[in-house]
């Protein structure tokens, strides 16, 4: 299992990437910061960055809009 | 053309335009269209210090104009409009806003609403920090502030058309002696819909040089257009002198230019890869909201829809005219104000006319579109155009129609009651027909004209509707209809909507992503802090003449490395610099928040003075908190069942649907009560939502008449 935004637990599997999580959660907003166990991931690396089991994943949307 | 027009001058007030000093004209204009009295009022240093400008000036003037029992249609009620000390800057984007306040016909308390367009800044450059209009005229009049002639007049112009798109063209032709003068004319108007409805908006004009036509931005919330027409005012008009970029005569022009250049570079670099405001405006939000289950659909029952893609930002980018400057205010490079040109109307009194449709903005798309189940872009444009020219608030109209649609679908209304209309979700033709009826004061349009709260009462009293159900589904708080964000899964946003002064308009707090998606404010204390800081921060824009969009809709990615990214600290510093540079009053973020707190608490006390503004007025309809109907629960059953397990330790498999819904309702409403307690405490208010004497003293707004309102209420609580 991994933890998303300190609230939600998601199933982990071998080869799980950042991009997989964004797709699974329909996180389509482009202006986000993704971190895994505190380390910020570059936008360009979402497709190849693997998420380890029991990771603390944060996906912070930089939208304060409305 | 001027010579052929009948102009009966009822009252005239000569004046000389003073030099604007550090953002202030240092006088306000009082006009009584009932008595013909016109006069100047001085702006004191204390007024500037404690109320800043914009909404602060509006409220201070309005406070002294009305009585404790003043209603929206009382002669002493006023429409007050002011921009603020930074209004009219051309070096920093989004610096041309005007703030309107009045006693609202729908909420019966103070409403405030902001708009772009040129009126507020041109009014100031014509010598007036604010205009307050009082009284009721016998016949339709214009109030014309003419800085070129050096006079203010109240005039009857019987040939003037009613609806805004016609009135604007007519009036600009009448007043401009040379074509280039049109660029320095601005008007505020409503339309025939505002005459027959409580949902009237104000159209703030701008002259579009490229199109050589008049365009409009709307101050719509709370029915100010209704008040304008009830006073028999067709338009408030400014005819200004040409002006230069330093017309505010700021204390430090160089500092403004430096900060302005920074933000212009940021916008030029990042907008095209972020929200594309310059290409599609706020419509970029449609797809995002639908993807995150936040787009109101079918009267806020649902939060997404597959057809949202038909009305999303990418679509509107192909539909609005590209490559023209937005013109909302000079120098705004965010340039979000778009328009569709040459749109041929299919219905109504202007059927067959080809018109400019300003927008559509996100809120309008959601209100007259998705929340009514309408995903046809042409229908949205047609509704948008007619709402604007009739002077009707698209947000309130859309909410009211979607409420009536749900009433129809559950059998409270039927075809006999609708005059034969099949008022199901998605029926755009029915919505258009009702809009035209509303403008004529006929048929079902007369019920739609009431807004959601009064329509609730109507269907209860006339059609025997279940009061609890109707209260639950009608998306209003305090009598104001909700703007277009689904707050069911964000407790903080529920408070952001209902723990407000004027009602559920998101310009106070927009916390959905911080709360629901990012989980950055998990505790009640976190949410209360956010519901203190963000309403105060956002209030400040409306004190100074700023638009909120340049603060957070285009952001350099390095902001993500800042300590508090949601606040966008480097943009906050820009505003600290701009305000200090214009006024010469050196401030920091703490003083900015304090400026807003003074005005915010003053507005709260004002509402209490008018008989409301308490805890009992701060509850949302349950549709904004959780699932009202079985259909809603079933649409998100997996999520709701999981919440029962995780939040309440219940086994949903062992519960009936009714039991599950009741458990949710009890839990969610109890949490809202706890949020209210936390927010009131953070704001320095009693548990009943009354600002304490200590708080008012600390803010320096302990004027005797203000304390008297609070002390009377606190004695009653004891």
XYZ file of C-alpha atoms in Angstrom:
784
model
C 0.000 0.000 0.000
C 1.015 3.600 -0.506
C -0.379 6.688 1.210
C -1.622 9.569 -0.919
C -1.732 13.052 0.568
C -1.603 11.687 4.113
C -5.170 10.445 3.835
C -5.856 7.837 1.241
C -4.333 4.353 0.947
C -3.841 2.962 -2.541
C -2.858 -0.503 -3.707
C 0.797 -0.855 -4.657
C 2.151 -3.108 -7.348
C 5.524 -3.686 -8.896
C 6.258 -1.059 -11.551
C 3.781 1.510 -10.211
C 4.757 4.943 -11.542
C 3.797 8.499 -10.716
C 1.972 8.717 -14.009
C -0.077 5.620 -13.098
C -1.255 7.312 -9.898
C -2.155 10.539 -11.683
C -4.167 8.558 -14.226
C -5.856 6.401 -11.581
C -6.931 9.458 -9.609
C -7.858 11.494 -12.717
C -5.420 14.150 -11.565
C -5.455 16.033 -14.845
C -4.566 19.497 -13.625
C -1.094 20.208 -15.020
C 0.178 22.574 -12.330
C 1.090 20.150 -9.536
C 3.998 19.153 -7.308
C 4.580 15.446 -6.752
C 6.822 14.183 -3.984
C 7.717 10.667 -2.896
C 8.901 10.320 0.694
C 9.687 14.038 0.672
C 11.637 14.108 -2.600
C 10.105 16.282 -5.330
C 9.819 14.558 -8.709
C 10.473 16.458 -11.938
C 7.480 16.854 -14.231
C 9.391 15.208 -17.062
C 10.061 12.096 -14.977
C 6.507 11.077 -14.014
C 6.297 8.269 -16.565
C 9.479 6.516 -15.461
C 9.595 7.266 -11.751
C 8.736 4.133 -9.798
C 6.912 4.413 -6.496
C 8.183 2.068 -3.777
C 5.812 0.118 -1.572
C 4.644 1.966 1.562
C 5.658 5.283 0.063
C 4.345 8.596 1.299
C 3.148 10.237 -1.923
C 2.004 13.836 -2.059
C 0.314 15.382 -5.059
C -0.196 19.048 -4.345
C -2.346 20.960 -6.823
C -1.237 24.549 -7.146
C -4.661 25.916 -7.793
C -6.095 28.498 -5.475
C -8.499 29.664 -8.110
C -12.109 30.592 -8.359
C -26.759 62.733 -33.618
C -26.429 64.694 -30.366
C -28.680 67.513 -31.607
C -31.584 65.174 -32.310
C -31.667 63.596 -28.884
C -34.046 64.830 -26.203
C -32.186 65.574 -22.977
C -34.195 67.033 -20.100
C -31.733 68.172 -17.451
C -33.433 67.830 -14.062
C -30.485 68.813 -11.903
C -26.971 70.081 -12.518
C -23.933 70.374 -10.269
C -20.853 72.156 -11.601
C -17.455 71.053 -10.367
C -13.767 71.149 -11.153
C -11.822 67.905 -11.331
C -9.243 67.900 -8.539
C -5.769 66.489 -9.008
C -5.623 62.849 -7.955
C -3.042 62.482 -5.185
C -1.525 59.115 -4.345
C -4.544 57.231 -5.631
C -7.244 59.357 -4.100
C -9.461 62.151 -5.438
C -10.233 62.957 -1.797
C -13.909 63.515 -2.393
C -16.982 61.385 -3.102
C -20.079 62.214 -5.114
C -23.592 62.111 -3.660
C -26.554 62.079 -6.035
C -30.208 61.849 -5.026
C -32.306 61.055 -8.091
C -35.496 61.613 -6.086
C -34.792 65.135 -4.828
C -32.239 66.243 -7.400
C -29.651 66.995 -4.738
C -26.062 66.573 -5.914
C -23.074 67.361 -3.714
C -19.453 66.560 -2.981
C -18.371 64.977 0.298
C -14.789 65.186 1.544
C -12.751 62.041 2.168
C -11.039 62.267 5.540
C -7.664 60.812 6.462
C -9.442 58.533 8.947
C -11.686 57.222 6.176
C -8.646 56.356 4.101
C -6.818 54.825 7.044
C -9.675 52.677 8.314
C -11.656 51.873 5.177
C -8.936 52.124 2.482
C -11.290 52.545 -0.503
C -13.439 50.365 -2.773
C -15.830 48.306 -0.684
C -14.578 50.016 2.466
C -15.667 53.432 1.203
C -18.911 51.954 -0.124
C -19.844 50.514 3.251
C -18.927 53.617 5.215
C -21.082 55.822 2.961
C -23.942 53.331 2.924
C -23.857 52.950 6.717
C -24.580 56.665 7.104
C -27.261 56.654 4.399
C -29.606 53.911 5.601
C -31.662 53.181 8.701
C -31.893 50.021 10.781
C -35.093 49.063 8.966
C -34.041 50.035 5.445
C -35.129 47.568 2.776
C -33.740 47.173 -0.714
C -36.526 49.266 -2.207
C -36.512 52.008 0.437
C -35.716 55.419 -1.019
C -32.742 55.800 1.316
C -31.089 52.631 0.055
C -28.165 53.459 -2.172
C -26.026 52.023 -4.892
C -22.460 52.894 -4.029
C -19.555 52.312 -6.404
C -15.870 52.825 -5.757
C -12.633 51.475 -7.174
C -9.939 52.153 -4.578
C -6.558 53.833 -4.397
C -4.834 51.443 -6.816
C -7.716 51.410 -9.282
C -6.656 52.776 -12.621
C -3.042 51.649 -12.554
C -2.001 50.575 -16.031
C 1.378 49.069 -15.153
C 0.092 46.120 -13.102
C -2.524 43.713 -14.540
C -6.013 43.594 -13.139
C -6.107 47.077 -11.634
C -9.408 48.399 -12.921
C -12.021 46.832 -10.683
C -15.048 48.585 -9.267
C -16.910 47.489 -6.134
C -20.655 47.927 -5.787
C -22.612 47.701 -2.546
C -26.299 48.057 -1.767
C -28.985 46.508 0.405
C -29.867 43.420 -1.585
C -33.348 42.457 -2.763
C -32.557 38.750 -2.419
C -30.543 38.625 0.820
C -32.002 41.765 2.443
C -28.546 42.517 3.869
C -25.480 44.163 2.359
C -24.372 42.718 -0.928
C -21.117 43.571 -2.625
C -20.102 42.691 -6.125
C -17.136 43.561 -8.294
C -16.680 44.139 -11.989
C -14.089 45.124 -14.518
C -14.881 47.649 -17.199
C -13.866 51.276 -17.072
C -16.392 52.965 -14.799
C -14.604 52.971 -11.430
C -11.201 54.227 -12.602
C -12.725 56.797 -14.980
C -14.970 58.006 -12.162
C -11.910 58.537 -9.975
C -9.941 60.245 -12.733
C -13.000 62.479 -13.148
C -12.595 63.549 -9.558
C -14.574 61.102 -7.417
C -13.377 58.250 -5.220
C -16.935 56.918 -5.010
C -20.438 57.656 -6.163
C -23.452 57.064 -3.933
C -26.863 57.236 -5.567
C -29.923 57.565 -3.396
C -33.634 58.201 -3.908
C -36.173 57.075 -6.474
C -36.749 59.130 -9.616
C -40.242 59.766 -10.949
C -39.273 58.770 -14.478
C -36.274 57.000 -15.948
C -33.130 59.088 -15.636
C -29.427 59.030 -16.386
C -26.798 60.274 -13.964
C -23.964 61.719 -16.025
C -20.601 62.686 -14.580
C -19.075 64.847 -17.274
C -15.506 65.804 -16.480
C -15.063 67.457 -19.876
C -17.927 69.870 -19.247
C -17.205 70.006 -15.520
C -20.653 69.041 -14.293
C -22.794 66.255 -12.913
C -26.344 66.053 -14.225
C -29.504 64.078 -13.681
C -31.239 63.866 -17.028
C -34.263 62.322 -18.639
C -33.433 60.846 -22.039
C -36.722 59.329 -23.125
C -35.377 57.893 -26.369
C -32.836 55.710 -24.629
C -33.382 51.971 -25.108
C -33.622 49.686 -22.085
C -31.528 46.635 -22.812
C -27.840 47.096 -22.268
C -26.423 46.110 -25.665
C -28.652 48.704 -27.363
C -28.368 51.323 -24.652
C -24.565 51.242 -24.722
C -24.276 51.893 -28.453
C -26.951 54.599 -28.293
C -25.485 56.396 -25.307
C -21.900 56.345 -26.553
C -23.091 57.877 -29.825
C -25.013 60.549 -27.939
C -22.211 61.532 -25.595
C -19.102 61.295 -27.771
C -18.597 64.399 -29.841
C -15.665 62.705 -31.565
C -15.218 58.950 -32.083
C -12.030 58.831 -29.999
C -13.917 60.201 -26.996
C -15.738 56.862 -26.704
C -12.632 55.357 -25.185
C -13.084 57.585 -22.158
C -16.785 56.971 -21.599
C -18.090 54.309 -19.261
C -21.568 53.421 -18.099
C -23.309 51.184 -15.598
C -26.682 49.807 -16.673
C -29.113 46.902 -16.279
C -32.046 46.059 -18.585
C -35.657 44.959 -18.866
C -35.015 41.768 -16.910
C -33.831 43.717 -13.894
C -37.124 45.612 -13.945
C -39.081 42.393 -13.434
C -36.717 40.382 -11.277
C -34.811 40.413 -8.005
C -31.780 38.980 -9.819
C -30.705 42.139 -11.600
C -27.044 42.605 -12.439
C -25.110 45.713 -13.350
C -23.276 45.860 -16.658
C -20.036 47.860 -16.522
C -19.054 49.000 -19.984
C -15.749 49.318 -21.795
C -15.180 50.621 -25.282
C -13.447 48.101 -27.514
C -11.340 50.054 -29.995
C -10.681 47.095 -32.273
C -14.301 46.047 -32.507
C -15.455 49.684 -32.356
C -18.244 48.577 -30.082
C -19.205 48.609 -26.426
C -18.585 45.540 -24.312
C -19.492 44.710 -20.731
C -18.386 43.107 -17.495
C -20.892 42.310 -14.780
C -21.264 43.119 -11.086
C -24.043 40.673 -10.591
C -24.351 39.212 -7.130
C -27.238 40.095 -4.873
C -29.392 42.046 -7.310
C -27.777 45.506 -7.650
C -29.314 45.856 -11.119
C -32.747 45.436 -9.580
C -32.002 48.305 -7.209
C -30.811 50.482 -10.109
C -34.020 49.987 -12.089
C -36.218 50.326 -8.994
C -34.656 53.776 -8.610
C -35.652 54.418 -12.232
C -32.057 54.847 -13.279
C -31.219 53.659 -16.764
C -27.524 54.316 -16.482
C -24.767 55.909 -14.473
C -22.312 57.430 -16.903
C -18.833 58.929 -16.798
C -17.430 61.063 -19.585
C -13.788 61.459 -18.676
C -10.836 63.400 -19.999
C -8.056 61.423 -21.680
C -5.514 60.385 -19.049
C -1.953 59.132 -18.786
C -0.431 56.130 -17.061
C 0.472 58.136 -13.980
C -3.040 59.524 -13.497
C -3.091 58.284 -9.885
C -0.020 60.452 -9.207
C 1.503 57.712 -7.097
C 4.173 58.244 -4.478
C 6.728 56.048 -6.285
C 6.077 55.451 -9.979
C 9.387 53.675 -10.497
C 8.545 51.014 -7.923
C 5.193 50.344 -9.609
C 6.855 50.019 -12.994
C 9.460 47.602 -11.625
C 6.917 45.286 -10.011
C 4.678 45.559 -13.042
C 7.471 44.510 -15.374
C 8.133 41.422 -13.230
C 4.560 40.179 -13.359
C 4.260 40.923 -17.078
C 7.289 38.710 -17.721
C 5.798 35.978 -15.562
C 2.503 36.056 -17.443
C 4.214 36.084 -20.822
C 6.315 33.074 -19.823
C 3.833 30.847 -18.043
C 0.239 31.492 -19.075
C 0.512 29.579 -22.328
C 1.595 26.388 -20.510
C -0.633 26.796 -17.468
C -4.247 27.934 -17.654
C -4.149 29.728 -21.020
C -6.198 32.602 -19.649
C -5.135 34.737 -22.595
C -6.726 32.264 -24.990
C -9.732 30.879 -23.156
C -10.283 32.945 -20.003
C -11.751 31.310 -16.914
C -13.458 28.624 -19.018
C -10.295 26.575 -18.467
C -11.858 25.514 -15.179
C -14.708 23.467 -16.698
C -12.740 20.346 -17.505
C -10.715 20.480 -14.306
C -13.816 20.787 -12.178
C -15.477 17.893 -13.961
C -12.374 15.699 -13.626
C -12.263 16.327 -9.880
C -16.006 15.866 -9.289
C -16.477 19.554 -8.539
C -18.514 20.762 -11.528
C -22.130 21.315 -10.494
C -24.413 19.176 -12.630
C -28.217 18.973 -12.369
C -28.687 21.360 -9.467
C -25.486 20.269 -7.698
C -26.573 16.633 -7.472
C -23.495 15.493 -9.356
C -19.970 16.795 -9.846
C -19.000 15.667 -13.317
C -20.443 14.803 -16.702
C -19.029 13.216 -19.869
C -20.394 16.089 -21.954
C -18.356 18.601 -19.966
C -15.801 18.221 -22.747
C -18.297 19.902 -25.092
C -18.112 23.116 -23.084
C -14.552 23.017 -21.747
C -11.740 25.487 -22.168
C -10.310 23.824 -25.263
C -13.676 24.207 -26.978
C -14.104 27.836 -26.016
C -10.592 28.585 -27.239
C -11.826 27.637 -30.715
C -14.985 29.668 -30.330
C -13.938 33.015 -28.835
C -12.202 35.480 -31.094
C -8.431 35.221 -30.732
C -5.828 37.914 -31.040
C -7.811 40.896 -29.799
C -6.845 42.765 -26.611
C -9.276 42.103 -23.795
C -9.839 45.731 -22.806
C -11.278 45.008 -19.360
C -8.820 47.609 -18.092
C -5.807 49.101 -19.788
C -2.585 47.207 -19.375
C -4.043 43.929 -18.121
C -1.934 41.224 -19.724
C -3.844 38.395 -18.043
C -6.407 39.314 -20.706
C -9.076 36.835 -19.631
C -12.022 38.818 -21.027
C -12.922 37.196 -24.323
C -15.908 37.417 -26.596
C -17.672 35.530 -29.364
C -18.293 37.783 -32.342
C -21.107 37.663 -34.859
C -23.286 35.291 -32.850
C -26.723 35.038 -34.449
C -29.524 34.929 -31.902
C -32.149 32.236 -32.395
C -34.816 33.373 -29.927
C -36.373 36.350 -28.224
C -36.857 39.975 -29.193
C -33.499 40.163 -30.957
C -33.858 36.927 -32.933
C -31.767 37.120 -36.092
C -29.495 39.862 -34.742
C -25.762 39.195 -34.869
C -24.223 40.228 -31.574
C -21.082 40.155 -29.464
C -21.343 37.753 -26.538
C -18.902 38.660 -23.755
C -17.439 35.567 -22.181
C -18.635 33.026 -21.418
C -16.894 32.868 -18.063
C -16.593 29.679 -16.038
C -19.291 30.674 -13.561
C -21.742 31.390 -16.355
C -20.957 28.135 -18.148
C -21.587 26.235 -14.930
C -24.701 28.130 -13.901
C -26.732 28.356 -17.096
C -25.018 25.258 -18.483
C -23.967 22.236 -16.491
C -26.015 22.752 -13.359
C -29.088 22.913 -15.595
C -27.821 19.818 -17.454
C -27.201 21.969 -20.535
C -24.029 21.203 -22.503
C -24.924 22.908 -25.789
C -22.456 25.784 -26.332
C -24.837 27.745 -28.572
C -27.556 27.582 -25.922
C -25.078 28.758 -23.315
C -24.076 31.701 -25.524
C -27.692 32.635 -26.171
C -28.556 32.475 -22.453
C -25.372 34.403 -21.619
C -26.190 37.171 -24.067
C -29.778 37.593 -22.967
C -28.947 37.501 -19.266
C -26.423 40.283 -19.834
C -28.547 42.550 -21.979
C -31.628 41.997 -19.802
C -29.465 42.754 -16.759
C -29.778 39.356 -15.056
C -27.140 37.572 -12.945
C -26.250 34.357 -14.780
C -25.270 32.578 -11.545
C -28.543 33.309 -9.784
C -30.621 32.651 -12.881
C -28.961 29.297 -13.551
C -29.376 28.188 -9.955
C -33.032 29.171 -9.942
C -33.750 27.334 -13.189
C -31.924 24.221 -12.009
C -33.917 24.339 -8.764
C -37.155 24.585 -10.752
C -35.980 21.780 -13.042
C -35.498 19.508 -10.060
C -38.904 20.560 -8.709
C -40.338 19.512 -12.072
C -38.527 16.201 -12.132
C -39.761 15.234 -8.643
C -43.343 16.318 -9.392
C -43.602 19.552 -7.409
C -44.124 21.281 -10.747
C -45.911 19.853 -13.762
C -46.732 21.092 -17.236
C -49.873 22.780 -16.005
C -47.814 24.845 -13.558
C -45.034 25.549 -16.055
C -47.398 26.738 -18.766
C -46.713 23.679 -20.880
C -42.937 23.651 -20.584
C -41.277 20.294 -20.081
C -38.809 21.624 -17.556
C -36.425 18.691 -17.384
C -32.680 18.995 -16.865
C -31.037 19.719 -20.179
C -33.972 21.544 -21.771
C -32.225 24.666 -23.011
C -35.227 25.858 -24.992
C -37.290 25.883 -21.795
C -34.645 27.869 -19.940
C -34.545 30.434 -22.759
C -38.322 30.692 -22.847
C -38.438 31.316 -19.093
C -35.714 33.951 -19.418
C -37.756 35.840 -22.011
C -40.865 35.460 -19.822
C -38.883 36.867 -16.913
C -37.877 39.911 -18.948
C -41.550 40.491 -19.813
C -42.717 39.819 -16.258
C -44.857 36.885 -17.336
C -45.613 33.237 -16.614
C -43.096 30.977 -14.936
C -40.589 33.772 -15.459
C -42.203 35.539 -12.514
C -41.226 32.665 -10.214
C -37.734 32.411 -11.691
C -37.428 36.150 -11.097
C -37.600 35.594 -7.347
C -34.339 33.698 -6.978
C -33.993 30.388 -5.174
C -34.936 31.407 -1.631
C -38.176 33.095 -2.523
C -38.942 30.411 -5.134
C -38.644 27.878 -2.302
C -41.281 29.743 -0.342
C -43.453 29.971 -3.434
C -43.515 26.243 -4.186
C -44.117 25.446 -0.518
C -46.999 27.893 -0.187
C -48.611 27.401 -3.586
C -47.795 23.819 -4.529
C -47.563 22.088 -1.150
C -43.896 21.132 -1.560
C -42.146 19.465 1.407
C -40.373 22.366 3.164
C -37.423 20.241 4.314
C -36.787 18.789 0.874
C -37.078 22.159 -0.787
C -34.732 23.724 1.741
C -32.247 20.896 1.198
C -32.069 21.121 -2.589
C -32.279 24.872 -3.169
C -28.714 26.091 -3.510
C -28.793 29.348 -1.611
C -27.506 30.673 1.671
C -28.674 33.982 3.108
C -30.825 34.293 -0.029
C -27.874 34.341 -2.432
C -27.445 31.525 -4.942
C -24.235 29.456 -4.925
C -21.414 29.998 -7.345
C -20.216 27.010 -9.281
C -18.187 24.683 -7.088
C -19.338 21.465 -5.462
C -18.389 21.605 -1.800
C -19.858 18.319 -0.583
C -16.458 16.757 0.095
C -14.751 19.901 1.364
C -15.845 21.050 4.793
C -13.627 24.112 4.456
C -15.353 25.128 1.230
C -18.755 24.636 2.855
C -17.586 27.263 5.331
C -15.994 29.277 2.544
C -19.445 29.597 1.051
C -21.744 29.981 4.038
C -19.521 31.568 6.719
C -19.497 34.707 4.625
C -20.817 38.215 4.837
C -22.885 38.452 1.683
C -23.525 34.813 0.825
C -22.061 31.902 -1.137
C -19.870 33.599 -3.692
C -16.385 32.118 -3.797
C -14.640 35.492 -3.799
C -14.132 35.131 -0.036
C -12.577 31.697 0.093
C -11.893 28.980 -2.433
C -10.350 26.123 -0.519
C -11.542 23.004 -2.310
C -8.207 21.801 -3.590
C -6.280 22.679 -0.427
C -8.852 20.757 1.578
C -10.455 18.017 -0.500
C -7.612 17.098 -2.838
C -4.344 18.193 -1.219
C -5.395 17.590 2.415
C -3.320 20.586 3.519
C -5.782 21.814 6.152
C -6.888 18.600 7.924
C -7.882 19.898 11.375
C -10.655 22.243 12.409
C -8.019 24.731 13.499
C -6.299 24.501 10.099
C -9.562 25.106 8.313
C -10.434 27.990 10.646
C -7.087 29.608 9.974
C -7.649 29.273 6.224
C -11.136 30.698 6.679
C -9.582 33.669 8.396
C -6.590 34.362 6.165
C -8.059 33.812 2.707
C -11.290 35.816 3.159
C -9.234 38.674 4.562
C -6.676 38.468 1.780
C -9.316 38.282 -0.920
C -11.358 41.097 0.641
C -8.355 43.375 0.205
C -8.501 43.227 -3.602
C -11.920 44.840 -3.393
C -10.648 47.658 -1.195
C -7.966 48.722 -3.648
C -9.376 48.238 -7.159
C -7.583 44.977 -7.908
C -8.744 41.842 -9.701
C -7.954 38.574 -7.965
C -6.856 36.694 -11.079
C -3.268 37.986 -11.433
C -2.642 36.835 -7.871
C -3.098 33.136 -8.512
C -4.038 32.216 -12.045
C -0.568 32.575 -13.506
C 2.244 31.541 -11.196
C 5.952 30.990 -11.679
C 6.637 27.314 -10.842
C 9.313 28.344 -8.353
C 6.429 29.312 -6.108
C 6.127 25.613 -5.297
C 9.352 25.869 -3.297
C 7.998 28.634 -1.079
C 6.968 27.998 2.502
C 3.263 28.504 1.811
C 2.626 27.945 -1.908
C -1.141 28.419 -1.599
C -0.605 32.026 -0.573
C 1.776 32.693 -3.492
C 4.105 34.829 -1.359
C 5.971 36.565 -4.177
C 2.705 37.869 -5.607
C 1.609 38.988 -2.158
C 4.829 40.992 -1.982
C 3.971 42.558 -5.353
C 0.757 43.880 -3.872
C 2.551 45.138 -0.762
C 4.879 47.042 -3.088
C 2.151 48.423 -5.332
C -0.046 49.659 -2.504
C 2.909 51.257 -0.747
C 4.112 52.837 -3.975
C 0.730 54.292 -4.904
C -0.312 55.645 -1.518
C 3.062 56.338 0.052
C 1.762 54.420 3.037
C 4.342 51.703 3.654
C 2.535 48.485 4.578
C 3.282 44.792 5.030
C 1.103 41.714 4.743
C -0.049 42.047 8.347
C -1.349 45.540 7.686
C -3.055 44.319 4.512
C -4.906 41.688 6.522
C -5.754 44.303 9.151
C -7.218 46.618 6.481
C -9.513 43.822 5.381
C -10.408 42.810 8.924
C -11.673 46.308 9.641
C -13.952 46.300 6.618
C -14.960 42.662 7.015
C -16.005 43.097 10.632
C -17.711 46.381 9.816
C -19.776 44.583 7.164
C -20.663 41.864 9.668
C -21.890 44.483 12.144
C -23.774 46.204 9.322
C -25.647 42.961 8.628
C -26.444 42.609 12.335
C -27.747 46.170 12.306
C -30.087 45.148 9.474
C -31.385 42.234 11.549
C -29.250 39.347 10.278
C -25.550 38.410 10.239
C -25.712 35.759 12.964
C -24.974 32.059 13.310
C -28.498 31.120 12.262
C -27.836 32.776 8.902
C -24.628 30.882 8.242
C -26.019 27.405 7.520
C -25.702 25.889 4.052
C -28.444 23.880 2.352
C -27.756 20.188 2.845
C -27.278 19.707 -0.913
C -24.043 21.614 -0.403
C -22.948 19.338 2.433
C -23.969 15.785 1.563
C -26.320 13.564 -0.437
C -29.961 14.649 -0.185
C -31.507 11.975 -2.399
C -31.018 8.250 -2.836
C -29.980 8.957 -6.426
C -27.145 11.145 -5.189
C -25.981 8.584 -2.650
C -26.046 5.786 -5.210
C -24.029 7.873 -7.668
C -21.134 7.894 -5.186
C -22.007 4.818 -3.167
C -18.499 3.413 -3.066
C -17.126 6.678 -1.668
C -19.922 7.193 0.839
C -19.826 3.597 2.063
C -16.077 3.823 2.531
C -16.511 7.027 4.526
C -18.977 5.280 6.825
C -16.374 2.621 7.532
C -13.427 4.976 7.956
C -15.050 7.980 9.593
C -17.738 6.378 11.711
C -16.653 2.738 12.112
C -19.974 1.569 10.651
C -20.661 -1.422 8.424
C -22.597 -0.102 5.426
C -23.380 -3.634 4.300
C -25.517 -4.030 7.401
C -27.401 -0.759 6.891
C -30.322 0.299 4.730
C -29.796 3.130 2.291
C -31.895 5.410 4.477
C -29.795 4.531 7.535
C -26.600 5.249 5.645
C -27.886 8.609 4.445
C -29.031 9.523 7.962
C -25.623 8.597 9.398
C -23.906 10.818 6.847
C -26.253 13.681 7.532
C -25.747 13.522 11.271
C -21.955 13.317 10.932
C -21.591 16.020 8.292
C -23.883 18.545 9.953
C -22.203 18.013 13.313
C -18.811 18.696 11.746
C -20.149 21.873 10.187
C -21.243 23.052 13.651
C -17.726 22.411 14.949
C -16.276 24.312 12.009
C -18.502 27.284 12.799
C -17.244 27.321 16.387
C -13.612 27.199 15.264
C -14.023 29.898 12.626
C -15.933 32.284 14.868
C -13.300 31.903 17.562
C -10.493 32.578 15.072
C -12.257 35.649 13.766
C -12.779 37.053 17.255
C -16.523 36.562 17.273
C -18.896 35.079 19.833
C -20.392 31.634 19.356
C -23.370 33.409 17.791
C -21.128 35.020 15.202
C -21.072 38.518 16.689
C -17.791 40.471 16.627
C -16.783 41.204 20.195
C -16.279 44.698 21.566
C -12.636 43.822 22.172
C -12.205 42.826 18.532
C -13.751 46.039 17.264
C -11.567 48.092 19.583
C -8.445 46.251 18.473
C -9.330 46.981 14.853
C -10.011 50.649 15.581
C -13.588 50.561 14.316
C -15.151 51.047 17.742
C -17.253 53.970 16.565
C -20.114 54.616 19.014
C -22.804 53.654 16.516
C -20.962 50.442 15.663
C -20.472 49.473 19.299
C -24.143 50.228 19.984
C -25.226 47.583 17.452
C -22.919 44.965 18.923
C -23.571 45.754 22.568
C -27.306 45.548 22.014
C -26.922 42.126 20.422
C -24.528 40.892 23.097
C -26.910 42.011 25.855
C -29.679 40.051 24.145
C -27.422 36.968 24.046
C -26.732 37.259 27.768
